[in-house]
Coordinates of N, CA and C in Angstrom, one line a residue:
M1013 N -18.1 14.9 -46.7 CA -18.1 15.8 -45.6 C -18.0 15.0 -44.3
E1014 N -17.0 15.2 -43.5 CA -16.8 14.5 -42.3 C -17.5 15.1 -41.1
H1015 N -18.2 14.3 -40.3 CA -18.9 14.8 -39.1 C -17.9 15.0 -38.0
A1016 N -18.3 15.9 -37.1 CA -17.5 16.2 -35.9 C -17.6 14.9 -35.0
P1017 N -16.5 14.7 -34.3 CA -16.4 13.5 -33.4 C -17.4 13.6 -32.3
Q1018 N -17.9 12.5 -31.9 CA -18.8 12.4 -30.7 C -18.0 12.0 -29.5
H1019 N -18.6 12.0 -28.3 CA -17.9 11.6 -27.1 C -18.6 10.5 -26.4
I1020 N -17.9 9.5 -25.9 CA -18.5 8.5 -25.0 C -17.5 8.3 -23.8
E1021 N -18.0 7.7 -22.8 CA -17.2 7.4 -21.6 C -17.1 5.9 -21.4
F1022 N -15.9 5.4 -21.1 CA -15.7 4.0 -20.9 C -14.5 3.8 -20.0
A1023 N -14.6 3.0 -18.9 CA -13.5 2.6 -18.1 C -12.7 3.8 -17.5
G1024 N -13.4 4.9 -17.2 CA -12.8 6.1 -16.6 C -12.1 7.0 -17.7
F1025 N -12.4 6.8 -18.9 CA -11.8 7.6 -20.0 C -12.9 8.2 -20.8
R1026 N -12.7 9.4 -21.3 CA -13.6 10.1 -22.3 C -13.0 9.8 -23.6
C1027 N -13.8 9.2 -24.5 CA -13.3 8.8 -25.8 C -14.0 9.6 -26.9
R1028 N -13.3 10.0 -27.9 CA -13.8 10.6 -29.1 C -14.0 9.5 -30.1
I1029 N -15.2 9.5 -30.7 CA -15.5 8.5 -31.7 C -16.0 9.2 -33.0
G1030 N -15.8 8.5 -34.1 CA -16.3 8.9 -35.4 C -16.9 7.8 -36.2
Q1031 N -17.3 8.1 -37.4 CA -17.8 7.0 -38.2 C -16.6 6.2 -38.8
R1032 N -16.9 5.0 -39.3 CA -16.0 4.2 -39.9 C -15.4 4.9 -41.1
G1033 N -14.0 4.8 -41.2 CA -13.4 5.5 -42.3 C -12.9 6.9 -42.0
S1034 N -13.3 7.4 -40.9 CA -12.9 8.8 -40.5 C -11.5 8.7 -39.8
D1035 N -11.0 9.9 -39.4 CA -9.8 9.9 -38.6 C -10.0 9.5 -37.2
W1036 N -11.2 9.3 -36.7 CA -11.5 9.0 -35.3 C -11.8 7.5 -35.2
P1037 N -11.5 6.9 -34.1 CA -11.9 5.5 -33.9 C -13.4 5.2 -33.8
T1038 N -13.8 4.0 -34.1 CA -15.2 3.7 -33.9 C -15.4 3.5 -32.4
A1039 N -16.7 3.4 -32.0 CA -17.0 3.3 -30.6 C -16.4 2.0 -30.0
K1040 N -16.4 0.9 -30.8 CA -15.8 -0.3 -30.4 C -14.3 -0.2 -30.2
Q1041 N -13.6 0.4 -31.1 CA -12.2 0.6 -31.0 C -11.8 1.5 -29.8
A1042 N -12.6 2.6 -29.6 CA -12.3 3.5 -28.5 C -12.5 2.8 -27.2
M1043 N -13.6 2.0 -27.1 CA -13.8 1.3 -25.8 C -12.7 0.3 -25.5
V1044 N -12.2 -0.4 -26.5 CA -11.1 -1.3 -26.3 C -9.9 -0.6 -25.9
L1045 N -9.5 0.5 -26.5 CA -8.3 1.3 -26.2 C -8.5 1.9 -24.8
A1046 N -9.6 2.4 -24.4 CA -9.8 2.9 -23.1 C -9.7 1.9 -22.0
G1047 N -10.2 0.7 -22.3 CA -10.1 -0.4 -21.4 C -8.7 -0.9 -21.2
L1048 N -7.9 -0.9 -22.2 CA -6.5 -1.2 -22.1 C -5.8 -0.2 -21.3
A1049 N -6.1 1.1 -21.6 CA -5.5 2.2 -20.8 C -5.8 2.2 -19.3
A1050 N -7.0 1.6 -19.0 CA -7.4 1.5 -17.6 C -6.8 0.3 -16.9
G1051 N -6.1 -0.5 -17.7 CA -5.4 -1.7 -17.1 C -6.3 -2.9 -17.1
M1052 N -7.4 -2.9 -17.9 CA -8.2 -4.1 -18.0 C -7.7 -5.1 -18.9
T1053 N -7.9 -6.4 -18.6 CA -7.5 -7.5 -19.5 C -8.6 -7.6 -20.6
H1054 N -8.2 -8.4 -21.6 CA -9.2 -8.6 -22.7 C -10.5 -9.2 -22.2
K1055 N -10.4 -10.2 -21.2 CA -11.6 -10.8 -20.7 C -12.4 -9.8 -19.9
E1056 N -11.8 -8.9 -19.2 CA -12.6 -7.9 -18.5 C -13.3 -6.9 -19.4
I1057 N -12.6 -6.5 -20.5 CA -13.2 -5.6 -21.4 C -14.4 -6.3 -22.1
A1058 N -14.2 -7.6 -22.5 CA -15.2 -8.4 -23.1 C -16.4 -8.5 -22.2
R1059 N -16.2 -8.8 -20.9 CA -17.3 -9.0 -20.0 C -18.1 -7.7 -19.8
E1060 N -17.3 -6.6 -19.8 CA -18.0 -5.2 -19.6 C -18.8 -4.9 -20.8
R1061 N -18.3 -5.2 -22.0 CA -19.0 -4.9 -23.2 C -20.0 -5.9 -23.7
G1062 N -19.9 -7.1 -23.1 CA -20.8 -8.2 -23.5 C -20.5 -8.8 -24.9
I1063 N -19.1 -8.9 -25.1 CA -18.7 -9.5 -26.4 C -17.6 -10.6 -26.1
S1064 N -17.1 -11.2 -27.1 CA -16.1 -12.3 -26.9 C -14.7 -11.7 -26.7
P1065 N -13.9 -12.4 -25.9 CA -12.5 -12.0 -25.7 C -11.7 -12.0 -27.0
N1066 N -12.1 -12.9 -27.9 CA -11.5 -12.9 -29.3 C -11.8 -11.7 -30.1
T1067 N -13.0 -11.1 -29.9 CA -13.4 -9.9 -30.6 C -12.5 -8.7 -30.1
V1068 N -12.3 -8.7 -28.7 CA -11.5 -7.7 -28.1 C -10.1 -7.8 -28.6
K1069 N -9.6 -9.0 -28.7 CA -8.2 -9.2 -29.2 C -8.0 -8.8 -30.6
S1070 N -9.0 -9.1 -31.5 CA -8.8 -8.7 -32.9 C -9.0 -7.2 -33.1
T1071 N -9.9 -6.6 -32.2 CA -10.0 -5.1 -32.3 C -8.8 -4.4 -31.8
A1072 N -8.2 -5.0 -30.7 CA -6.9 -4.4 -30.2 C -5.8 -4.5 -31.3
E1073 N -5.7 -5.6 -32.0 CA -4.7 -5.8 -33.0 C -4.9 -4.8 -34.2
A1074 N -6.2 -4.5 -34.5 CA -6.5 -3.5 -35.5 C -6.1 -2.1 -35.1
I1075 N -6.3 -1.8 -33.8 CA -5.9 -0.5 -33.3 C -4.3 -0.4 -33.3
Y1076 N -3.6 -1.5 -32.9 CA -2.2 -1.4 -33.0 C -1.7 -1.2 -34.4
H1077 N -2.3 -1.8 -35.4 CA -1.9 -1.6 -36.8 C -2.2 -0.2 -37.2
R1078 N -3.4 0.3 -36.9 CA -3.8 1.6 -37.3 C -2.9 2.7 -36.7
L1079 N -2.4 2.5 -35.4 CA -1.6 3.5 -34.8 C -0.1 3.2 -34.9
H1080 N 0.2 2.2 -35.7 CA 1.6 1.8 -35.9 C 2.3 1.5 -34.5
A1081 N 1.7 0.7 -33.7 CA 2.2 0.3 -32.4 C 2.4 -1.2 -32.3
S1082 N 3.3 -1.6 -31.6 CA 3.6 -3.1 -31.5 C 2.9 -3.7 -30.3
R1083 N 2.5 -2.9 -29.3 CA 1.9 -3.4 -28.1 C 0.9 -2.3 -27.5
A1084 N 0.2 -2.7 -26.5 CA -0.8 -1.9 -25.9 C -0.3 -0.5 -25.4
A1085 N 0.9 -0.5 -24.7 CA 1.4 0.7 -24.1 C 1.6 1.7 -25.2
G1086 N 2.2 1.3 -26.3 CA 2.4 2.3 -27.4 C 1.2 2.8 -28.0
A1087 N 0.2 1.9 -28.2 CA -1.1 2.3 -28.7 C -1.8 3.3 -27.8
I1088 N -1.7 3.1 -26.5 CA -2.4 4.0 -25.5 C -1.7 5.4 -25.6
V1089 N -0.4 5.4 -25.7 CA 0.3 6.7 -25.8 C -0.1 7.5 -27.1
K1090 N -0.1 6.7 -28.2 CA -0.4 7.4 -29.4 C -1.9 7.8 -29.5
G1091 N -2.8 6.9 -28.9 CA -4.2 7.3 -28.9 C -4.4 8.5 -28.0
M1092 N -3.7 8.7 -26.9 CA -3.8 9.9 -26.1 C -3.3 11.1 -26.9
R1093 N -2.2 11.0 -27.5 CA -1.6 12.1 -28.3 C -2.5 12.6 -29.4
R1094 N -3.2 11.6 -30.0 CA -4.2 12.0 -31.1 C -5.5 12.5 -30.6
G1095 N -5.7 12.4 -29.3 CA -6.9 12.9 -28.7 C -8.1 11.9 -28.7
W1096 N -7.8 10.6 -29.0 CA -8.8 9.6 -29.1 C -9.4 9.3 -27.7
I1097 N -8.5 9.3 -26.7 CA -8.9 9.0 -25.3 C -8.2 10.0 -24.4
A1098 N -8.9 10.3 -23.3 CA -8.4 11.2 -22.2 C -8.9 10.7 -20.9
P1099 N -8.1 10.7 -19.8 CA -8.6 10.3 -18.5 C -9.7 11.3 -18.0
L1100 N -10.7 10.8 -17.4 CA -11.7 11.7 -16.8 C -11.1 12.3 -15.5
A1101 N -11.0 13.6 -15.4 CA -10.5 14.2 -14.2 C -11.2 13.8 -13.0
I1102 N -12.5 13.7 -13.1 CA -13.3 13.3 -11.9 C -13.0 11.9 -11.4
A1103 N -12.7 11.0 -12.4 CA -12.4 9.7 -11.9 C -11.0 9.7 -11.2
L1104 N -10.1 10.5 -11.6 CA -8.8 10.6 -10.9 C -9.0 11.2 -9.5
F1105 N -9.9 12.2 -9.5 CA -10.1 12.9 -8.2 C -10.8 11.9 -7.2
I1106 N -11.8 11.2 -7.6 CA -12.5 10.3 -6.7 C -11.6 9.1 -6.3
S1107 N -10.8 8.6 -7.2 CA -9.9 7.5 -6.8 C -8.8 8.0 -5.8
A1108 N -8.4 9.2 -5.9 CA -7.5 9.7 -4.9 C -8.1 9.9 -3.5
L1109 N -9.4 10.2 -3.5 CA -10.1 10.3 -2.2 C -10.4 9.0 -1.6
N1110 N -10.7 8.0 -2.5 CA -11.1 6.7 -2.0 C -10.1 5.7 -2.3
P1111 N -9.2 5.3 -1.4 CA -8.1 4.3 -1.7 C -8.7 2.9 -2.1
N1112 N -9.9 2.6 -1.7 CA -10.5 1.3 -2.1 C -11.1 1.3 -3.5
A1113 N -11.1 2.4 -4.2 CA -11.7 2.5 -5.5 C -10.7 1.8 -6.5
D1114 N -11.2 1.0 -7.3 CA -10.3 0.3 -8.3 C -10.5 0.8 -9.7
A1115 N -11.0 2.1 -9.9 CA -11.2 2.6 -11.2 C -9.9 2.8 -11.9
I1116 N -8.8 3.2 -11.2 CA -7.5 3.5 -11.8 C -6.5 2.4 -11.6
R1117 N -6.4 1.8 -10.4 CA -5.4 0.8 -10.2 C -6.0 -0.4 -9.4
R1118 N -5.7 -1.6 -9.9 CA -6.2 -2.8 -9.2 C -5.0 -3.4 -8.5
P1119 N -5.3 -4.1 -7.4 CA -4.2 -4.9 -6.8 C -3.8 -6.1 -7.6
P1120 N -2.6 -6.5 -7.6 CA -2.2 -7.7 -8.4 C -3.0 -8.9 -8.0
S1121 N -3.4 -9.7 -9.0 CA -4.2 -10.9 -8.8 C -3.4 -12.1 -8.4
R1122 N -2.2 -12.1 -8.6 CA -1.3 -13.3 -8.2 C -0.6 -13.0 -7.0
G1123 N -0.5 -14.0 -6.1 CA 0.3 -13.8 -4.9 C 1.8 -14.2 -5.1
R1124 N 2.6 -13.8 -4.2 CA 4.0 -14.1 -4.4 C 4.3 -15.3 -3.5
Q1125 N 5.2 -16.1 -4.0 CA 5.6 -17.3 -3.3 C 7.0 -17.0 -2.7
Q1126 N 7.2 -17.2 -1.4 CA 8.4 -16.9 -0.8 C 9.4 -18.1 -0.9
I1127 N 10.6 -17.8 -1.3 CA 11.6 -18.9 -1.6 C 12.7 -18.7 -0.6
S1128 N 13.1 -19.8 0.1 CA 14.2 -19.7 1.0 C 15.2 -20.7 0.7
I1129 N 16.5 -20.4 0.9 CA 17.6 -21.3 0.6 C 18.2 -21.7 2.0
T1130 N 18.3 -22.9 2.2 CA 19.0 -23.4 3.4 C 20.3 -24.0 3.1
A1131 N 21.2 -23.9 4.0 CA 22.6 -24.5 3.8 C 22.6 -25.9 4.6
R1132 N 23.1 -26.9 3.9 CA 23.3 -28.2 4.6 C 24.8 -28.6 4.6
P1133 N 25.2 -29.1 5.7 CA 26.6 -29.5 5.7 C 26.8 -30.8 4.9
S1134 N 27.9 -31.0 4.3 CA 28.2 -32.2 3.6 C 28.4 -33.4 4.5
R1135 N 28.5 -34.6 4.0 CA 28.8 -35.8 4.8 C 30.1 -35.6 5.6
Q1136 N 31.1 -35.2 4.9 CA 32.3 -34.9 5.6 C 32.3 -33.4 5.8
D1137 N 32.2 -33.0 7.0 CA 32.1 -31.6 7.2 C 33.5 -30.9 7.1
N1138 N 33.7 -30.4 5.9 CA 35.0 -29.7 5.7 C 34.8 -28.2 5.5
G1139 N 33.7 -27.7 5.9 CA 33.4 -26.3 5.8 C 32.7 -25.9 4.6
G1140 N 32.5 -26.8 3.6 CA 31.8 -26.5 2.4 C 30.3 -26.5 2.6
L1141 N 29.6 -25.6 2.0 CA 28.1 -25.6 2.1 C 27.5 -25.9 0.7
Y1142 N 26.4 -26.6 0.7 CA 25.6 -26.8 -0.5 C 24.3 -26.1 -0.4
A1143 N 23.8 -25.5 -1.4 CA 22.5 -24.9 -1.4 C 21.5 -25.8 -1.8

């Protein structure tokens, strides 16, 4: 006899969880999937849960296999379609009110390097330019 799924919240998502071997993900799997859906990296999920990034990576790969997905985006979509995870409406509402809230979207961590090309005349100026 299968028990009804329970609910937990992680990274702005409400997650349904079940026992191992059921149709529902375990709490660990649901938290990893919710973290990926929130745009968190493996290191961020590991830090939040207090586990190793390698554990997050292996759990994510198990989720991909279970959902027949080749990458995180496909697993997130399939997890949402199955009802495993759903965004919390209140988190979306609060983030819309507070543009500084990073619950939904984080600014990029890498800066852009500006590249410029200058033209130099050749030794014999015959009108040709070299970049």
